PDB file of C-alpha atoms and ligand atoms in Angstrom:
ATOM      1  CA  MET A1178      -0.330  -0.079  -0.344  1.00  0.00           C
ATOM      2  CA  ILE A1179       1.247   3.625  -0.767  1.00  0.00           C
ATOM      3  CA  ALA A1180      -0.360   6.824   0.396  1.00  0.00           C
ATOM      4  CA  ASP A1181      -0.891   6.052   3.569  1.00  0.00           C
ATOM      5  CA  GLY A1182      -4.276   4.129   2.240  1.00  0.00           C
ATOM      6  CA  LYS A1183      -5.539   7.473  -0.506  1.00  0.00           C
ATOM      7  CA  ARG A1184      -7.158   7.256  -3.593  1.00  0.00           C
ATOM      8  CA  LEU A1185      -5.847   9.093  -6.616  1.00  0.00           C
ATOM      9  CA  TYR A1186      -8.930  11.334  -7.487  1.00  0.00           C
ATOM     10  CA  ILE A1187      -9.335  11.441 -12.110  1.00  0.00           C
ATOM     11  CA  LEU A1188     -11.894  13.379 -12.529  1.00  0.00           C
ATOM     12  CA  ASN A1189     -13.555  14.295 -16.200  1.00  0.00           C
ATOM     13  CA  GLY A1190     -16.019  17.564 -16.682  1.00  0.00           C
ATOM     14  CA  PRO A1191     -18.547  17.801 -18.730  1.00  0.00           C
ATOM     15  CA  ASN A1192     -19.574  15.622 -22.319  1.00  0.00           C
ATOM     16  CA  LEU A1193     -16.163  12.923 -21.699  1.00  0.00           C
ATOM     17  CA  ASN A1194     -18.979  10.341 -21.036  1.00  0.00           C
ATOM     18  CA  LEU A1195     -19.194  10.530 -25.154  1.00  0.00           C
ATOM     19  CA  LEU A1196     -14.998   9.462 -25.490  1.00  0.00           C
ATOM     20  CA  GLY A1197     -14.975   6.409 -28.401  1.00  0.00           C
ATOM     21  CA  LYS A1198     -18.799   7.363 -29.590  1.00  0.00           C
ATOM     22  CA  ARG A1199     -18.504  11.194 -31.044  1.00  0.00           C
ATOM     23  CA  GLN A1200     -16.096  12.843 -32.643  1.00  0.00           C
ATOM     24  CA  PRO A1201     -12.752  10.029 -33.056  1.00  0.00           C
ATOM     25  CA  GLU A1202     -11.037  12.265 -35.078  1.00  0.00           C
ATOM     26  CA  ILE A1203      -9.916  14.275 -32.226  1.00  0.00           C
ATOM     27  CA  TYR A1204     -10.699  12.165 -28.987  1.00  0.00           C
ATOM     28  CA  GLY A1205      -9.923   9.082 -30.438  1.00  0.00           C
ATOM     29  CA  ARG A1206     -11.994   5.159 -30.561  1.00  0.00           C
ATOM     30  CA  GLU A1207     -11.203   4.958 -26.908  1.00  0.00           C
ATOM     31  CA  THR A1208     -14.096   4.884 -24.274  1.00  0.00           C
ATOM     32  CA  LEU A1209     -14.220   6.477 -20.724  1.00  0.00           C
ATOM     33  CA  ALA A1210     -14.124   3.129 -19.843  1.00  0.00           C
ATOM     34  CA  ASP A1211     -11.573   2.002 -21.231  1.00  0.00           C
ATOM     35  CA  VAL A1212      -9.432   4.870 -20.042  1.00  0.00           C
ATOM     36  CA  GLU A1213     -10.689   3.822 -16.266  1.00  0.00           C
ATOM     37  CA  ALA A1214      -9.163   0.222 -16.736  1.00  0.00           C
ATOM     38  CA  ALA A1215      -6.108   1.057 -18.442  1.00  0.00           C
ATOM     39  CA  CYS A1216      -5.387   3.785 -14.924  1.00  0.00           C
ATOM     40  CA  ARG A1217      -6.778   0.602 -13.224  1.00  0.00           C
ATOM     41  CA  ALA A1218      -4.465  -1.575 -14.510  1.00  0.00           C
ATOM     42  CA  ILE A1219      -0.723   1.084 -13.894  1.00  0.00           C
ATOM     43  CA  ALA A1220      -1.933   2.186 -10.163  1.00  0.00           C
ATOM     44  CA  GLU A1221      -3.964  -0.773  -8.687  1.00  0.00           C
ATOM     45  CA  PRO A1222      -0.597  -3.769  -8.637  1.00  0.00           C
ATOM     46  CA  ALA A1223       1.425  -0.655  -7.290  1.00  0.00           C
ATOM     47  CA  GLY A1224      -0.663  -0.861  -4.336  1.00  0.00           C
ATOM     48  CA  LEU A1225      -2.365   2.989  -5.957  1.00  0.00           C
ATOM     49  CA  THR A1226      -6.441   2.648  -5.527  1.00  0.00           C
ATOM     50  CA  ILE A1227      -8.237   4.868  -7.874  1.00  0.00           C
ATOM     51  CA  ARG A1228     -12.079   6.742  -7.289  1.00  0.00           C
ATOM     52  CA  PHE A1229     -12.663   7.424 -11.014  1.00  0.00           C
ATOM     53  CA  GLU A1230     -15.604  10.041 -11.736  1.00  0.00           C
ATOM     54  CA  GLN A1231     -17.264  11.957 -14.514  1.00  0.00           C
ATOM     55  CA  SER A1232     -20.165  14.569 -14.162  1.00  0.00           C
ATOM     56  CA  ASN A1233     -21.083  16.946 -16.668  1.00  0.00           C
ATOM     57  CA  ALA A1234     -22.142  19.196 -13.626  1.00  0.00           C
ATOM     58  CA  GLU A1235     -19.833  22.041 -12.261  1.00  0.00           C
ATOM     59  CA  HIS A1236     -21.188  21.606  -8.302  1.00  0.00           C
ATOM     60  CA  GLN A1237     -20.461  17.569  -9.288  1.00  0.00           C
ATOM     61  CA  ILE A1238     -16.997  17.855  -9.521  1.00  0.00           C
ATOM     62  CA  ILE A1239     -16.403  20.261  -6.907  1.00  0.00           C
ATOM     63  CA  ASP A1240     -17.615  18.521  -3.868  1.00  0.00           C
ATOM     64  CA  TRP A1241     -15.310  15.049  -5.895  1.00  0.00           C
ATOM     65  CA  ILE A1242     -12.148  17.448  -4.675  1.00  0.00           C
ATOM     66  CA  HIS A1243     -13.614  18.601  -1.777  1.00  0.00           C
ATOM     67  CA  GLU A1244     -13.718  14.905  -0.320  1.00  0.00           C
ATOM     68  CA  ALA A1245     -10.128  14.509  -1.559  1.00  0.00           C
ATOM     69  CA  ARG A1246      -9.431  17.083   0.671  1.00  0.00           C
ATOM     70  CA  GLU A1247     -10.128  14.269   3.062  1.00  0.00           C
ATOM     71  CA  ASP A1248      -8.756  10.793   1.688  1.00  0.00           C
ATOM     72  CA  GLY A1249      -7.296  11.602  -1.912  1.00  0.00           C
ATOM     73  CA  CYS A1250      -3.104  11.760  -2.650  1.00  0.00           C
ATOM     74  CA  GLY A1251      -3.849  13.235  -5.474  1.00  0.00           C
ATOM     75  CA  ILE A1252      -6.014  14.827  -8.721  1.00  0.00           C
ATOM     76  CA  VAL A1253      -5.813  13.771 -12.085  1.00  0.00           C
ATOM     77  CA  ILE A1254      -8.292  15.799 -13.406  1.00  0.00           C
ATOM     78  CA  ASN A1255      -9.566  16.478 -17.334  1.00  0.00           C
ATOM     79  CA  PRO A1256     -12.233  19.095 -17.023  1.00  0.00           C
ATOM     80  CA  GLY A1257     -13.631  19.376 -19.986  1.00  0.00           C
ATOM     81  CA  ALA A1258     -14.511  23.092 -21.424  1.00  0.00           C
ATOM     82  CA  PHE A1259     -15.080  23.776 -17.494  1.00  0.00           C
ATOM     83  CA  THR A1260     -11.085  23.828 -17.619  1.00  0.00           C
ATOM     84  CA  HIS A1261     -11.812  27.026 -19.495  1.00  0.00           C
ATOM     85  CA  THR A1262     -14.494  29.058 -17.911  1.00  0.00           C
ATOM     86  CA  SER A1263     -13.795  28.276 -14.443  1.00  0.00           C
ATOM     87  CA  VAL A1264     -12.970  29.454 -11.328  1.00  0.00           C
ATOM     88  CA  ALA A1265     -15.205  27.348  -9.365  1.00  0.00           C
ATOM     89  CA  ILE A1266     -12.674  24.497 -10.290  1.00  0.00           C
ATOM     90  CA  LEU A1267      -9.710  26.624  -9.899  1.00  0.00           C
ATOM     91  CA  ASP A1268     -10.698  28.037  -6.190  1.00  0.00           C
ATOM     92  CA  ALA A1269     -11.312  24.129  -4.775  1.00  0.00           C
ATOM     93  CA  LEU A1270      -8.401  22.368  -6.312  1.00  0.00           C
ATOM     94  CA  ASN A1271      -6.525  25.712  -4.663  1.00  0.00           C
ATOM     95  CA  ALA A1272      -8.014  23.938  -1.230  1.00  0.00           C
ATOM     96  CA  PHE A1273      -6.076  20.865  -2.022  1.00  0.00           C
ATOM     97  CA  GLU A1274      -3.005  20.458  -0.608  1.00  0.00           C
ATOM     98  CA  ALA A1275      -1.605  17.469  -2.727  1.00  0.00           C
ATOM     99  CA  PRO A1276      -0.583  17.120  -6.695  1.00  0.00           C
ATOM    100  CA  VAL A1277      -2.591  17.770  -8.815  1.00  0.00           C
ATOM    101  CA  PHE A1278      -2.431  17.787 -12.670  1.00  0.00           C
ATOM    102  CA  GLU A1279      -4.467  18.311 -15.945  1.00  0.00           C
ATOM    103  CA  VAL A1280      -5.321  16.467 -18.656  1.00  0.00           C
ATOM    104  CA  HIS A1281      -6.101  17.160 -22.395  1.00  0.00           C
ATOM    105  CA  ILE A1282      -6.854  14.102 -25.090  1.00  0.00           C
ATOM    106  CA  SER A1283      -6.160  17.043 -27.651  1.00  0.00           C
ATOM    107  CA  ASN A1284      -3.573  19.945 -27.986  1.00  0.00           C
ATOM    108  CA  VAL A1285      -5.764  23.059 -27.162  1.00  0.00           C
ATOM    109  CA  HIS A1286      -3.185  25.079 -28.090  1.00  0.00           C
ATOM    110  CA  LYS A1287      -3.685  23.561 -31.671  1.00  0.00           C
ATOM    111  CA  ARG A1288      -6.994  24.381 -31.685  1.00  0.00           C
ATOM    112  CA  GLU A1289      -9.558  27.120 -31.062  1.00  0.00           C
ATOM    113  CA  SER A1290      -8.063  30.298 -29.244  1.00  0.00           C
ATOM    114  CA  PHE A1291     -10.884  29.839 -26.458  1.00  0.00           C
ATOM    115  CA  ARG A1292      -9.085  26.566 -25.572  1.00  0.00           C
ATOM    116  CA  HIS A1293      -5.525  28.100 -25.348  1.00  0.00           C
ATOM    117  CA  HIS A1294      -5.991  29.732 -21.425  1.00  0.00           C
ATOM    118  CA  SER A1295      -7.154  26.854 -18.492  1.00  0.00           C
ATOM    119  CA  PHE A1296      -7.785  28.348 -15.808  1.00  0.00           C
ATOM    120  CA  VAL A1297      -7.157  25.262 -13.619  1.00  0.00           C
ATOM    121  CA  SER A1298      -3.335  25.293 -15.035  1.00  0.00           C
ATOM    122  CA  LEU A1299      -2.630  27.969 -12.537  1.00  0.00           C
ATOM    123  CA  ARG A1300      -2.751  25.507  -9.991  1.00  0.00           C
ATOM    124  CA  ALA A1301      -2.161  22.450 -12.158  1.00  0.00           C
ATOM    125  CA  ASP A1302       1.373  21.312 -10.699  1.00  0.00           C
ATOM    126  CA  GLY A1303       1.761  18.858 -14.351  1.00  0.00           C
ATOM    127  CA  VAL A1304      -0.400  19.533 -17.565  1.00  0.00           C
ATOM    128  CA  ILE A1305      -0.554  16.914 -20.587  1.00  0.00           C
ATOM    129  CA  ALA A1306      -2.237  17.874 -23.860  1.00  0.00           C
ATOM    130  CA  GLY A1307      -2.436  15.943 -26.857  1.00  0.00           C
ATOM    131  CA  PHE A1308      -1.081  12.812 -25.971  1.00  0.00           C
ATOM    132  CA  GLY A1309      -4.611  11.135 -26.406  1.00  0.00           C
ATOM    133  CA  THR A1310      -6.555   9.043 -23.826  1.00  0.00           C
ATOM    134  CA  GLN A1311      -2.864   7.578 -23.311  1.00  0.00           C
ATOM    135  CA  GLY A1312      -2.416  10.896 -21.462  1.00  0.00           C
ATOM    136  CA  TYR A1313      -4.099   9.772 -18.125  1.00  0.00           C
ATOM    137  CA  ALA A1314      -1.753   7.119 -17.971  1.00  0.00           C
ATOM    138  CA  LEU A1315       0.950   8.898 -18.398  1.00  0.00           C
ATOM    139  CA  ALA A1316      -0.607  11.305 -15.868  1.00  0.00           C
ATOM    140  CA  VAL A1317      -1.334   8.447 -13.003  1.00  0.00           C
ATOM    141  CA  GLU A1318       2.299   7.105 -13.826  1.00  0.00           C
ATOM    142  CA  ARG A1319       4.172   9.633 -13.192  1.00  0.00           C
ATOM    143  CA  MET A1320       1.862  10.507  -9.483  1.00  0.00           C
ATOM    144  CA  LEU A1321       3.054   6.740  -9.067  1.00  0.00           C
ATOM    145  CA  THR A1322       7.174   7.648  -8.534  1.00  0.00           C
ATOM    146  CA  LEU A1323       5.861  11.249  -6.957  1.00  0.00           C
ATOM    147  CA  LEU A1324       3.554   8.549  -4.274  1.00  0.00           C
ATOM    148  CA  LYS A1325       6.524   6.364  -4.166  1.00  0.00           C
ATOM    149  CA  GLY A1326       9.218   9.586  -3.764  1.00  0.00           C
TER     150      GLY A1326
HETATM  151  O1  LIG B1511      -8.460  17.230 -24.794  1.00  0.00           O
HETATM  152  C1  LIG B1511      -9.992  17.871 -24.373  1.00  0.00           C
HETATM  153  O2  LIG B1511     -10.148  16.678 -23.125  1.00  0.00           O
HETATM  154  C2  LIG B1511     -10.772  18.119 -24.214  1.00  0.00           C
HETATM  155  O3  LIG B1511     -10.669  18.546 -21.958  1.00  0.00           O
HETATM  156  C3  LIG B1511     -11.781  18.349 -24.233  1.00  0.00           C
HETATM  157  C4  LIG B1511     -13.351  19.551 -23.658  1.00  0.00           C
HETATM  158  C5  LIG B1511     -12.497  20.551 -24.322  1.00  0.00           C
HETATM  159  O4  LIG B1511     -13.418  21.245 -24.258  1.00  0.00           O
HETATM  160  C6  LIG B1511     -11.511  20.828 -24.013  1.00  0.00           C
HETATM  161  O5  LIG B1511     -10.837  21.936 -24.719  1.00  0.00           O
HETATM  162  C7  LIG B1511     -10.429  19.938 -24.874  1.00  0.00           C
HETATM  163  C8  LIG B1511     -14.078  17.816 -24.388  1.00  0.00           C
HETATM  164  C9  LIG B1511     -15.414  17.253 -24.314  1.00  0.00           C
HETATM  165  C10 LIG B1511     -15.976  16.531 -25.298  1.00  0.00           C
HETATM  166  O6  LIG B1511     -16.141  15.397 -24.811  1.00  0.00           O
HETATM  167  C11 LIG B1511     -16.565  14.552 -25.819  1.00  0.00           C
HETATM  168  C12 LIG B1511     -15.777  12.962 -26.379  1.00  0.00           C
HETATM  169  C13 LIG B1511     -16.313  12.832 -27.442  1.00  0.00           C
HETATM  170  C14 LIG B1511     -16.636  13.117 -28.278  1.00  0.00           C
HETATM  171  C15 LIG B1511     -17.683  14.555 -27.849  1.00  0.00           C
HETATM  172  C16 LIG B1511     -16.962  15.168 -26.796  1.00  0.00           C
END
């Protein structure tokens, strides 16, 4: 067991439930269930428990971040479009003390200019963009490295 039994929260924002079902040219063919399985396959053999969630509601994501203050050893978050709009999610993350990694499946910097600014990046300890759904696995690997000290 690592991280004193605390869990790694992997949080996903709006529309990511459609992953693998629409716009494969941007977001690929893997579903969110596939992403969850890939993250678990890395974390669980190393003794790291995952809580993997998705919501289309901003308040729900904020509530999960608050819960992570109690039992989270880190947060990997793809806030979806809330990345570019949500001061409230930034405020919640600022009240969380362990590592935060921001993941984007697409390279947001190659897309429309409104995707170039991220409120979450003002808090994130690391940002991954444009590595497809593999970005989640890379973030979990990095989290394991940090947690193992
Ligand atoms: O590239 C990313 O991961 C994004 O966070 C995805 C968001 C977008 O608003 C951000 O700018 C970048 C959109 C998530 C929508 O996901 C879908 C997946 C499949 C089909 C339709 C939407």
